[in-house]
Coordinates of C-alpha atoms in Angstrom, one line a residue:
Chain A
M23 CA 20.9 54.8 62.2
E24 CA 23.8 52.5 62.2
T25 CA 23.7 51.5 58.1
N26 CA 24.3 53.1 55.4
I27 CA 22.6 52.5 52.3
A28 CA 24.5 52.0 49.5
G29 CA 24.3 55.0 47.1
S30 CA 23.3 54.4 43.6
E31 CA 25.7 51.7 40.8
K32 CA 28.1 54.6 40.0
H33 CA 28.6 54.4 43.8
A34 CA 27.8 51.4 45.0
K35 CA 30.6 48.9 46.5
H36 CA 32.3 46.4 44.4
V37 CA 33.0 42.3 46.1
L38 CA 34.9 40.1 44.3
C39 CA 33.6 36.8 45.5
V40 CA 36.1 33.9 44.7
G41 CA 35.3 29.8 44.8
A42 CA 32.2 27.2 44.3
A43 CA 29.6 27.5 41.7
V44 CA 26.8 24.9 41.2
L45 CA 24.1 24.0 39.4
D46 CA 21.4 23.1 42.4
T47 CA 18.1 20.5 42.2
L48 CA 16.0 21.0 45.2
F49 CA 13.0 18.6 45.4
R50 CA 10.8 19.3 47.6
V51 CA 9.3 15.9 49.6
R52 CA 7.4 15.8 52.9
E53 CA 9.2 13.5 54.3
M54 CA 13.3 12.7 54.2
P55 CA 13.9 8.6 52.4
H56 CA 14.9 6.3 54.6
G57 CA 17.1 3.5 52.3
E58 CA 16.4 2.5 48.6
G59 CA 12.4 3.3 47.2
K60 CA 11.1 5.5 45.5
V61 CA 10.1 9.8 47.3
L62 CA 7.5 11.3 45.2
P63 CA 9.0 15.5 45.5
Y64 CA 5.6 18.0 45.1
D65 CA 7.7 20.7 44.1
M66 CA 11.2 21.5 42.3
M67 CA 13.7 24.0 41.6
Q68 CA 17.0 24.4 39.8
I69 CA 18.7 26.9 40.5
A70 CA 22.8 27.4 39.9
E71 CA 24.9 28.4 43.1
G72 CA 27.4 27.3 45.8
M73 CA 29.2 30.1 48.8
A74 CA 30.4 32.4 46.8
S75 CA 27.8 32.5 44.5
S76 CA 25.5 32.8 46.8
A77 CA 27.6 35.6 48.8
A78 CA 27.4 37.2 44.8
Y79 CA 23.4 37.2 44.4
A80 CA 23.4 38.8 48.6
V81 CA 25.7 41.5 47.1
C82 CA 23.8 41.9 44.7
R83 CA 20.4 41.6 46.6
M84 CA 22.0 44.3 49.0
G85 CA 22.8 47.3 46.2
G86 CA 26.3 46.5 45.8
R87 CA 28.0 45.1 42.5
A88 CA 29.9 41.6 43.2
S89 CA 31.8 39.6 40.5
L90 CA 32.3 35.7 40.2
W91 CA 36.2 34.1 39.6
A92 CA 34.5 30.3 39.2
A93 CA 35.7 27.5 37.6
V94 CA 33.3 25.7 35.5
G95 CA 33.2 22.6 33.1
D96 CA 32.7 22.9 29.1
D97 CA 29.4 21.1 29.8
E98 CA 26.0 22.5 29.4
T99 CA 25.1 22.8 33.0
G100 CA 28.5 24.9 32.9
R101 CA 26.6 27.1 30.5
R102 CA 23.7 27.0 32.4
I103 CA 25.4 28.3 35.6
L104 CA 26.9 30.9 33.7
N105 CA 23.5 32.1 32.1
D106 CA 21.3 31.6 36.0
L107 CA 24.1 34.0 37.8
S108 CA 24.5 36.7 34.7
E109 CA 21.0 36.8 35.3
S110 CA 21.3 37.4 39.1
G111 CA 23.4 40.3 38.7
I112 CA 26.6 38.9 39.0
D113 CA 29.6 39.2 37.1
T114 CA 30.8 36.2 35.9
S115 CA 33.4 37.1 33.7
G116 CA 36.3 35.9 35.6
V117 CA 35.0 32.3 36.1
T118 CA 37.6 30.2 34.5
I119 CA 36.0 27.6 32.3
V120 CA 38.2 23.9 32.3
E121 CA 37.8 22.0 29.3
G122 CA 37.3 18.5 30.2
A123 CA 36.3 18.7 33.7
Q124 CA 32.4 17.8 35.3
S125 CA 30.3 21.3 36.2
A126 CA 29.7 20.8 40.6
L127 CA 26.0 19.9 40.2
S128 CA 23.9 18.8 43.7
T129 CA 20.8 17.8 44.4
I130 CA 18.8 18.4 48.0
L131 CA 15.6 17.5 49.7
V132 CA 14.5 19.6 51.8
D133 CA 11.3 18.1 54.1
D134 CA 8.4 19.3 56.2
K135 CA 10.1 19.9 59.1
G136 CA 13.4 21.8 57.1
E137 CA 15.6 19.2 57.5
R138 CA 18.1 18.8 54.2
L139 CA 19.8 16.2 52.5
I140 CA 22.2 17.2 50.7
V141 CA 24.3 14.8 47.2
P142 CA 26.9 17.6 46.3
F143 CA 28.9 15.8 43.0
Y144 CA 32.1 17.4 42.2
D145 CA 34.6 17.0 39.5
H146 CA 38.8 17.6 41.4
K147 CA 39.7 18.8 38.0
L148 CA 37.6 21.9 38.0
H149 CA 40.7 23.6 40.4
R150 CA 44.1 21.1 39.9
N151 CA 44.8 24.7 38.2
K152 CA 44.3 28.1 39.5
R153 CA 43.5 31.4 37.4
D154 CA 46.0 34.4 38.2
C155 CA 45.7 36.5 40.7
T156 CA 47.7 40.4 40.1
A157 CA 47.3 43.7 42.7
S158 CA 45.8 45.0 39.5
D159 CA 43.5 41.9 39.4
I160 CA 42.1 43.0 42.7
A161 CA 42.7 47.3 42.4
A162 CA 38.9 47.7 40.9
F163 CA 37.1 45.8 44.2
D164 CA 36.4 46.8 47.3
A165 CA 36.4 44.0 49.0
V166 CA 37.3 39.8 48.5
L167 CA 35.6 37.6 50.2
V168 CA 36.5 33.5 49.3
D169 CA 34.9 30.5 50.5
V170 CA 36.9 27.3 50.8
R171 CA 35.8 25.4 47.8
W172 CA 39.6 26.4 45.3
P173 CA 41.6 27.0 48.6
E174 CA 45.1 28.0 46.5
L175 CA 43.4 31.0 44.5
A176 CA 41.0 32.0 47.2
F177 CA 44.8 32.3 49.8
D178 CA 46.5 34.8 46.3
V179 CA 43.2 36.4 46.9
L180 CA 43.4 37.0 50.3
S181 CA 46.8 37.8 50.0
V182 CA 46.8 39.9 47.3
A183 CA 44.0 42.3 48.7
R184 CA 46.0 41.9 51.8
E185 CA 49.3 43.4 50.6
I186 CA 47.2 46.9 49.2
G187 CA 45.1 47.0 51.6
K188 CA 41.7 46.2 51.0
P189 CA 39.1 44.3 53.4
A190 CA 40.1 40.6 52.9
I191 CA 37.4 38.1 54.1
L192 CA 37.0 34.5 54.6
D193 CA 33.8 32.6 54.5
G194 CA 35.2 29.6 57.7
D195 CA 32.9 26.5 56.2
V196 CA 34.5 23.3 57.3
A197 CA 37.2 22.2 55.2
S198 CA 40.6 20.4 55.9
V199 CA 42.3 21.8 59.0
D200 CA 45.4 22.2 56.3
T201 CA 43.1 24.6 54.7
L202 CA 41.5 26.1 57.4
E203 CA 45.6 27.0 58.7
M204 CA 46.2 27.6 55.4
L205 CA 43.5 30.4 54.6
V206 CA 42.4 32.2 57.7
P207 CA 46.1 34.2 58.7
A208 CA 46.0 35.2 55.4
A209 CA 42.4 37.3 56.2
S210 CA 41.5 40.3 57.6
H211 CA 38.1 39.0 58.7
V212 CA 36.8 35.4 59.0
I213 CA 33.6 34.8 59.9
F214 CA 34.2 30.6 60.9
S215 CA 30.8 28.3 61.1
E216 CA 29.8 27.0 64.4
P217 CA 31.5 23.4 63.5
A218 CA 34.3 25.0 61.4
A219 CA 35.2 27.3 64.6
R220 CA 35.2 23.7 67.0
L221 CA 37.2 21.8 64.4
L222 CA 40.4 24.6 65.0
A223 CA 39.6 25.8 68.2
G224 CA 39.1 22.4 70.1
A225 CA 36.5 23.7 72.3
E226 CA 33.2 22.7 72.5
R227 CA 30.7 26.1 73.9
V228 CA 31.5 29.0 71.2
A229 CA 31.9 31.3 74.0
D230 CA 35.2 28.8 74.7
M231 CA 36.2 28.8 70.8
L232 CA 36.0 32.4 70.0
P233 CA 39.6 33.8 73.1
V234 CA 41.1 30.2 71.8
L235 CA 41.3 31.3 68.2
H236 CA 41.8 35.1 69.1
L237 CA 45.2 34.3 71.0
R238 CA 45.7 33.1 67.7
Y239 CA 45.0 35.1 65.6
P240 CA 44.4 38.5 67.6
E241 CA 45.0 41.2 64.4
T242 CA 41.8 39.6 62.6
F243 CA 38.6 39.9 62.4
I244 CA 36.6 36.6 63.5
A245 CA 33.0 35.8 64.2
V246 CA 31.5 32.8 64.9
T247 CA 27.7 32.3 63.2
A248 CA 25.8 29.9 65.0
G249 CA 22.6 29.9 63.5
A250 CA 19.5 30.5 65.4
A251 CA 22.2 30.3 68.0
G252 CA 22.8 34.0 67.0
C253 CA 26.7 35.4 66.2
H254 CA 29.8 35.9 68.2
W255 CA 32.4 37.8 67.2
I256 CA 35.7 39.4 68.4
E257 CA 37.5 42.4 67.2
P258 CA 41.0 42.4 65.8
G259 CA 43.3 43.6 69.1
D260 CA 40.4 43.4 72.1
A261 CA 39.5 40.0 73.5
T262 CA 36.3 41.7 74.6
L263 CA 33.4 39.0 73.5
H264 CA 30.9 40.7 71.7
F265 CA 27.3 38.8 70.6
E266 CA 24.4 39.6 68.5
H267 CA 21.1 36.9 69.0
A268 CA 19.4 36.0 65.7
M269 CA 16.0 37.6 64.6
R270 CA 12.8 34.1 65.5
I271 CA 11.8 33.3 62.0
N272 CA 10.1 30.2 61.1
A273 CA 12.5 28.0 59.2
I274 CA 11.4 26.2 55.8
D275 CA 14.4 26.2 53.6
T276 CA 17.2 27.3 55.1
L277 CA 20.0 26.3 52.0
A278 CA 22.8 28.9 51.3
A279 CA 21.0 30.8 54.5
G280 CA 25.1 30.9 55.6
D281 CA 26.0 32.4 52.0
I282 CA 23.9 35.2 51.9
F283 CA 24.8 36.3 55.6
H284 CA 28.6 36.4 54.3
G285 CA 28.1 38.3 51.1
T286 CA 26.2 41.2 53.1
F287 CA 28.8 41.4 55.7
A288 CA 31.3 41.8 52.4
L289 CA 29.3 44.9 50.9
A290 CA 28.8 46.1 54.6
V291 CA 32.5 45.6 55.4
A292 CA 33.0 47.0 51.8
E293 CA 30.4 51.0 52.9
G294 CA 32.6 50.9 56.4
M295 CA 29.6 49.9 57.9
P296 CA 30.4 49.4 61.7
S297 CA 30.9 45.7 62.9
R298 CA 27.6 45.6 64.8
A299 CA 25.7 47.0 62.5
A300 CA 27.3 44.8 59.3
I301 CA 26.4 42.0 61.6
R302 CA 22.9 42.4 62.6
L303 CA 22.1 43.4 59.1
S304 CA 23.7 40.0 57.8
S305 CA 22.1 38.4 60.2
A306 CA 18.8 39.8 59.3
A307 CA 19.2 38.8 55.4
A308 CA 20.1 35.3 56.4
A309 CA 16.7 35.3 59.2
L310 CA 15.2 36.3 55.9
K311 CA 16.4 33.9 53.2
C312 CA 15.1 30.7 55.5
T313 CA 11.4 31.8 55.2
I314 CA 11.5 31.5 51.5
F315 CA 12.0 27.5 49.5
G316 CA 14.5 28.2 46.9
G317 CA 18.4 28.3 48.2
R318 CA 20.2 31.7 47.0
L319 CA 17.0 33.4 46.0
G320 CA 15.4 34.1 49.5
A321 CA 17.9 36.7 49.7
P322 CA 16.2 39.7 50.8
S323 CA 16.6 43.4 49.7
R324 CA 18.4 45.6 52.0
S325 CA 15.0 47.7 52.1
E326 CA 13.6 44.3 53.4
A327 CA 15.9 43.3 55.7
L328 CA 16.4 47.0 57.2
R329 CA 12.4 47.1 58.5
A330 CA 12.5 43.5 59.4
L331 CA 15.6 44.1 61.3
Q332 CA 13.1 47.4 62.6
A333 CA 9.9 45.7 63.3
W334 CA 11.6 42.6 64.8
R335 CA 14.2 45.4 67.3
K336 CA 10.5 47.4 68.5
Q337 CA 8.8 44.2 69.5
A338 CA 12.5 42.4 71.8
Chain B
M19 CA 19.5 -20.0 14.8
E20 CA 16.2 -18.6 16.2
T21 CA 17.0 -14.9 15.2
N22 CA 16.9 -12.6 12.8
I23 CA 19.9 -10.3 12.2
A24 CA 18.7 -7.3 10.7
G25 CA 19.8 -5.6 8.3
S26 CA 20.7 -2.7 6.7
E27 CA 19.9 0.4 7.6
K28 CA 17.4 0.1 5.1
H29 CA 14.9 -3.1 5.6
A30 CA 16.3 -2.5 9.4
K31 CA 11.9 -2.6 11.5
H32 CA 11.1 1.0 12.7
V33 CA 9.4 0.8 15.9
L34 CA 7.6 4.4 17.8
C35 CA 7.6 4.4 21.4
V36 CA 5.2 6.4 22.9
G37 CA 5.4 7.9 26.3
A38 CA 8.5 8.9 29.6
A39 CA 11.6 11.0 28.3
V40 CA 13.0 12.5 31.3
L41 CA 16.5 13.9 32.4
D42 CA 18.3 11.3 35.3
T43 CA 21.1 12.9 37.0
L44 CA 23.0 9.6 38.4
F45 CA 24.8 9.3 41.9
R46 CA 26.8 6.3 42.5
V47 CA 27.1 6.0 46.4
R48 CA 28.7 3.8 49.0
E49 CA 25.2 3.6 51.0
M50 CA 21.7 5.0 51.0
P51 CA 21.2 7.7 53.3
H52 CA 18.8 8.1 56.2
G53 CA 17.2 11.0 57.0
E54 CA 19.1 13.9 56.4
G55 CA 22.5 14.9 56.4
K56 CA 25.1 14.3 53.4
V57 CA 25.6 11.5 51.1
L58 CA 29.2 12.2 49.3
P59 CA 28.7 10.3 45.4
Y60 CA 31.9 9.2 43.8
D61 CA 30.6 9.6 40.7
M62 CA 27.7 11.4 39.0
M63 CA 26.1 10.5 34.9
Q64 CA 23.3 12.3 33.5
I65 CA 21.2 11.2 30.9
A66 CA 18.3 11.3 28.9
E67 CA 15.8 8.1 29.4
G68 CA 12.6 7.4 31.0
M69 CA 10.6 4.0 29.8
A70 CA 10.0 5.1 26.6
S71 CA 13.0 6.6 25.5
S72 CA 15.1 4.0 26.5
A73 CA 13.3 1.4 24.6
A74 CA 13.8 3.6 21.6
Y75 CA 17.4 3.2 22.8
A76 CA 16.9 -0.6 22.8
V77 CA 15.8 -0.7 19.3
C78 CA 18.6 1.4 17.4
R79 CA 21.2 -0.6 19.8
M80 CA 19.3 -3.1 18.8
G81 CA 19.7 -2.6 14.6
G82 CA 16.2 -1.1 14.2
R83 CA 15.2 2.8 13.3
A84 CA 13.7 4.6 16.9
S85 CA 11.0 7.4 16.7
L86 CA 9.7 8.5 20.3
W87 CA 6.7 11.1 20.8
A88 CA 7.2 12.4 24.2
A89 CA 6.7 15.1 26.0
V90 CA 9.5 17.8 26.8
G91 CA 9.0 21.6 27.8
D92 CA 10.0 24.5 27.3
D93 CA 12.8 25.3 29.2
E94 CA 17.0 24.1 28.9
T95 CA 15.9 20.2 30.2
G96 CA 13.6 20.2 27.8
R97 CA 16.4 20.7 24.6
R98 CA 19.2 18.7 26.8
I99 CA 17.1 16.2 26.3
L100 CA 16.2 16.5 22.9
N101 CA 19.9 16.8 22.3
D102 CA 20.9 13.6 24.1
L103 CA 18.4 11.3 23.1
S104 CA 18.7 12.4 18.8
E105 CA 22.8 11.8 19.2
S106 CA 21.5 8.5 20.0
G107 CA 19.9 7.9 17.1
I108 CA 16.1 8.3 18.1
D109 CA 14.0 10.1 15.9
T110 CA 13.2 12.9 17.7
S111 CA 10.7 15.3 15.8
G112 CA 7.4 13.6 17.1
V113 CA 8.6 15.0 20.5
T114 CA 5.6 17.5 21.9
I115 CA 7.5 20.7 23.6
V116 CA 4.8 21.9 25.6
E117 CA 5.3 25.6 26.7
G118 CA 4.8 26.7 30.1
A119 CA 5.4 23.6 31.7
Q120 CA 8.6 21.7 33.5
S121 CA 10.2 19.2 32.0
A122 CA 10.8 16.0 33.6
L123 CA 13.9 14.9 36.0
S124 CA 15.2 12.4 38.1
T125 CA 17.7 12.0 40.8
I126 CA 19.1 8.7 41.2
L127 CA 20.8 7.2 43.5
V128 CA 21.8 3.5 43.2
D129 CA 24.5 1.8 45.7
D130 CA 27.5 -0.5 46.4
K131 CA 24.3 -3.3 46.6
G132 CA 22.5 -1.6 43.8
E133 CA 20.0 -1.0 45.8
R134 CA 18.1 1.9 43.7
L135 CA 16.1 5.3 45.7
I136 CA 14.6 7.4 43.1
V137 CA 13.1 11.5 43.1
P138 CA 11.1 11.5 40.1
F139 CA 9.8 15.0 39.8
Y140 CA 6.7 15.0 36.9
D141 CA 5.1 18.6 35.9
H142 CA 1.2 17.1 34.9
K143 CA 1.0 20.0 32.2
L144 CA 3.1 17.6 30.5
H145 CA 0.6 15.5 29.2
R146 CA -2.5 17.5 29.6
N147 CA -3.3 17.1 26.3
K148 CA -2.4 15.0 23.8
R149 CA -1.2 14.8 19.9
D150 CA -3.2 13.7 16.7
C151 CA -2.4 10.4 15.8
T152 CA -4.0 9.1 12.3
A153 CA -3.4 6.1 10.4
S154 CA -0.8 8.0 8.0
D155 CA 0.6 8.6 10.8
I156 CA 1.3 5.2 12.4
A157 CA 1.4 3.3 8.6
A158 CA 4.8 4.5 8.4
F159 CA 5.8 2.3 11.8
D160 CA 6.8 -1.8 11.8
A161 CA 5.5 -1.7 15.5
V162 CA 4.0 0.3 18.7
L163 CA 5.3 0.1 22.2
V164 CA 3.6 2.8 24.8
D165 CA 4.3 2.8 28.5
V166 CA 2.6 4.5 30.9
R167 CA 3.3 7.9 30.8
W168 CA 0.9 9.8 28.7
P169 CA -2.5 7.1 28.7
E170 CA -4.6 9.4 26.6
L171 CA -2.1 9.1 23.9
A172 CA -0.8 5.6 24.1
F173 CA -4.5 4.2 23.8
D174 CA -4.9 6.1 21.1
V175 CA -1.6 4.9 19.1
L176 CA -2.9 1.1 20.5
S177 CA -5.8 1.7 18.7
V178 CA -4.7 3.6 15.7
A179 CA -2.1 0.7 15.2
R180 CA -4.4 -2.5 16.0
E181 CA -6.5 -1.1 13.4
I182 CA -3.9 -1.2 10.4
G183 CA -2.4 -5.0 11.7
K184 CA 0.4 -3.7 13.9
P185 CA 1.9 -4.5 16.5
A186 CA 0.6 -2.9 19.1
I187 CA 2.5 -3.1 22.1
L188 CA 2.0 -1.9 25.9
D189 CA 5.1 -2.0 28.4
G190 CA 2.9 -3.2 31.8
D191 CA 4.0 -0.7 34.1
V192 CA 2.9 -0.4 37.8
A193 CA -0.2 2.7 36.9
S194 CA -3.2 3.4 38.1
V195 CA -6.0 0.6 37.1
D196 CA -8.5 2.6 35.5
T197 CA -5.2 3.8 33.3
L198 CA -4.1 -0.3 33.0
E199 CA -7.7 -2.0 32.2
M200 CA -7.8 1.1 29.4
L201 CA -4.6 0.4 27.6
V202 CA -4.3 -4.0 28.2
P203 CA -7.5 -4.2 26.3
A204 CA -6.4 -1.9 23.6
A205 CA -3.3 -3.4 23.8
S206 CA -1.8 -6.6 20.6
H207 CA 1.2 -7.5 23.1
V208 CA 1.8 -6.7 27.0
I209 CA 4.6 -6.9 28.8
F210 CA 4.0 -6.9 32.5
S211 CA 6.0 -5.9 35.0
E212 CA 5.4 -8.4 38.4
P213 CA 3.8 -5.1 40.9
A214 CA 1.7 -4.3 37.9
A215 CA 0.4 -8.3 36.9
R216 CA 0.0 -8.2 40.5
L217 CA -2.1 -4.9 40.7
L218 CA -4.7 -5.8 38.4
A219 CA -5.1 -9.7 38.4
G220 CA -4.9 -10.4 42.0
A221 CA -2.8 -12.6 42.1
E222 CA 0.3 -13.3 44.0
R223 CA 2.2 -15.2 42.1
V224 CA 3.1 -15.4 38.8
A225 CA 1.9 -18.7 37.7
D226 CA -1.4 -17.8 38.8
M227 CA -1.5 -13.9 37.8
L228 CA -1.2 -14.9 34.4
P229 CA -4.3 -17.8 34.2
V230 CA -6.5 -14.9 34.9
L231 CA -4.9 -12.2 32.8
H232 CA -5.5 -14.8 29.8
L233 CA -9.3 -15.4 30.3
R234 CA -9.8 -12.0 30.6
Y235 CA -7.7 -10.3 27.9
P236 CA -7.3 -14.1 25.6
E237 CA -6.5 -12.7 22.1
T238 CA -3.1 -11.1 23.7
F239 CA 0.0 -11.8 24.2
I240 CA 0.5 -11.2 27.9
A241 CA 4.1 -11.9 29.2
V242 CA 5.4 -11.2 33.2
T243 CA 9.1 -10.1 33.7
A244 CA 10.1 -10.8 36.9
G245 CA 13.6 -9.8 37.0
A246 CA 16.3 -11.8 37.8
A247 CA 13.6 -14.9 38.6
G248 CA 12.5 -15.4 34.2
C249 CA 9.8 -14.1 32.3
H250 CA 6.0 -16.5 32.4
W251 CA 4.4 -15.6 29.2
I252 CA 0.9 -16.9 27.6
E253 CA 0.3 -17.2 23.5
P254 CA -3.0 -15.5 22.0
G255 CA -5.8 -18.6 22.2
D256 CA -4.2 -21.0 24.0
A257 CA -3.6 -21.2 27.8
T258 CA 0.0 -22.8 27.9
L259 CA 2.5 -21.1 30.0
H260 CA 5.4 -20.8 28.5
F261 CA 9.4 -19.5 31.4
E262 CA 12.1 -18.5 30.3
H263 CA 14.7 -18.0 32.8
A264 CA 17.2 -15.0 33.0
M265 CA 21.1 -14.8 32.4
R266 CA 22.7 -15.0 36.4
I267 CA 24.6 -11.4 35.8
N268 CA 26.2 -9.8 38.7
A269 CA 23.2 -7.1 38.6
I270 CA 25.3 -3.3 39.5
D271 CA 22.9 -0.9 37.8
T272 CA 19.0 -2.3 37.0
L273 CA 17.5 1.2 35.8
A274 CA 16.3 1.0 32.2
A275 CA 16.6 -3.2 32.4
G276 CA 12.5 -3.1 31.9
D277 CA 13.2 -0.9 28.9
I278 CA 15.4 -2.0 27.2
F279 CA 13.5 -5.5 27.3
H280 CA 10.9 -3.8 26.0
G281 CA 12.5 -1.9 23.2
T282 CA 14.3 -5.1 22.2
F283 CA 10.9 -7.0 22.5
A284 CA 9.0 -4.8 19.8
L285 CA 11.4 -4.7 17.7
A286 CA 11.6 -8.0 17.5
V287 CA 8.0 -8.6 17.1
A288 CA 8.2 -5.9 14.0
E289 CA 10.9 -8.6 11.9
G290 CA 8.8 -11.4 13.4
M291 CA 10.3 -12.7 15.2
P292 CA 9.3 -16.3 17.3
S293 CA 8.1 -15.5 20.8
R294 CA 10.6 -17.7 22.9
A295 CA 13.3 -16.0 21.0
A296 CA 12.3 -12.6 21.4
I297 CA 12.0 -12.9 24.7
R298 CA 15.1 -14.6 25.2
L299 CA 16.7 -11.6 23.2
S300 CA 15.4 -9.7 25.1
S301 CA 16.0 -11.0 28.5
A302 CA 19.6 -11.0 27.5
A303 CA 20.2 -7.4 26.5
A304 CA 18.1 -6.6 29.6
A305 CA 20.8 -8.9 31.8
L306 CA 23.9 -7.3 30.1
K307 CA 22.7 -4.0 31.1
C308 CA 22.5 -4.8 34.7
T309 CA 25.8 -5.2 34.6
I310 CA 26.5 -1.6 33.8
F311 CA 26.5 1.8 35.7
G312 CA 25.0 4.3 33.7
G313 CA 21.4 3.2 33.1
R314 CA 19.7 3.2 29.7
L315 CA 23.7 3.0 27.9
G316 CA 24.8 0.0 29.4
A317 CA 22.4 -1.4 26.8
P318 CA 24.1 -4.0 23.9
S319 CA 23.9 -4.1 21.0
R320 CA 22.7 -7.3 19.0
S321 CA 25.8 -8.9 18.5
E322 CA 26.9 -8.4 22.2
A323 CA 23.9 -10.0 23.3
L324 CA 24.1 -13.3 20.9
R325 CA 27.0 -13.7 22.0
A326 CA 26.1 -13.6 25.9
L327 CA 23.5 -15.4 25.3
Q328 CA 25.0 -18.2 23.3
A329 CA 27.8 -18.6 26.1
W330 CA 25.3 -18.4 28.8
R331 CA 23.1 -21.5 27.0
K332 CA 26.2 -23.7 26.4
Q333 CA 27.2 -23.1 29.9
A334 CA 23.8 -24.1 30.9

């Protein structure tokens, strides 16, 4: 067996997730709108999520413990985000409530082909200041995972984690090149989305991006996820290109799939799981999520992910 | 002067508004989306509104008193709708809270040309049952105004109001022909939107619709509003076609403009204002609303509407 099963709550590894917390309103529609008019949704759901928040949820679903550092406004949406995430098992005591800022919210339309239209609203006042981050703040965690939403804090968290020898994982999604160039060198592990890796590496094919990124960051674990097209990665100090296929699924809702991958991966790293096993488990968790409508709520438990992975590998 | 100024709170007329209550999320975008992808809004606002609710707000802004009969779910959105409307001065003590139903919510995109894309979510469980409506419930009000959202209750309210000799006003917006044919005969006044009047009359031009509708409902005050194209109407028992131009404005956000018209008109009728003056005031209130982003919140006060009307008529 390549994977560890998380033990009791007491021995469960604890991951700090830093970044986005958003109230999403998901509408299911038959077809995407084109221009003005009216679209009647046949289903609706509201969920607190966002990159770091959904990743934290995946940590919980996989049997780990998750704490969230994010920022919300001092408003009803903010209170709702905090309630919803707490009820999902995430420790939100480290979330900053910013007076005079509006909480982030998004409307997302998902059509019957699984395509998405996203309208995200984000108040820059939310992340104008950052909270403190000392070694003793980070010492309690077994790994940290940051997204690109609150770059200044993400940089501090990654830096402090590395100083005290903890895995420091970056969800390398699309952001300004400046932000990515600040955060990538601070991380021990970077999981890039394909467009973000392309932005930074300047290459078209994933197989060409990774060697470029490895040359620039030779001591970093670097992966590039490409959804249904699988996941490529390079280990620190070794230019060998590794690859894992993604499970074939019928995608209903890909929202938060990447975040579920990142959360699962961060917990796996915190548990000391070997890279290939960690990538397989994360990839299976992300794939299963896509088969269920409802953003992060589709994240599977560890046993669900392991069972699906086993069934799929037997078939292949 | 053709218009009465509402007196003190004590003498202010009291309008019962019956129908929709929705939490709207408004996003301002540069351009409408076409198909899947991401649209970044540059402004966002959340407001509790909906036809009857926005009309009730107009009644308050015009110096009247407004009560709302609507239905919300037993959820956070419902509590937010109630708080927001109460804080706006509307008496929401008659709102029904429906266990197990989801409150109505909409996302609305408004682009820089003032065009709108609406995604309204509505749970049919909200209006499956209706509340009681007796003569003593209605006796306290000086007029009732209903929309097409809760047709069974709207019918009762119109019927009871007419029985006890109160103005019974219908916001005749697009609905099934069955719903319109049930509600129109129960009303003393109907303000149709152009598409709804077309649906019922089967004529293309407003000037042709009104005589058809007057023949069918000869004892009803019938108006057809056509936005910037003005308002036509026919008085009960007299086939003369009347018309008022709309004020010329630069439309930024037409959301809730019709509702502001209806609320103002209902209050004017409750005050005994002559028809032409009531139409002018309502039309001015609706026009001014369109110059401000933010749905019903753009509704002017009575003095603002009268001032704009005077300035415009001097110019014309």
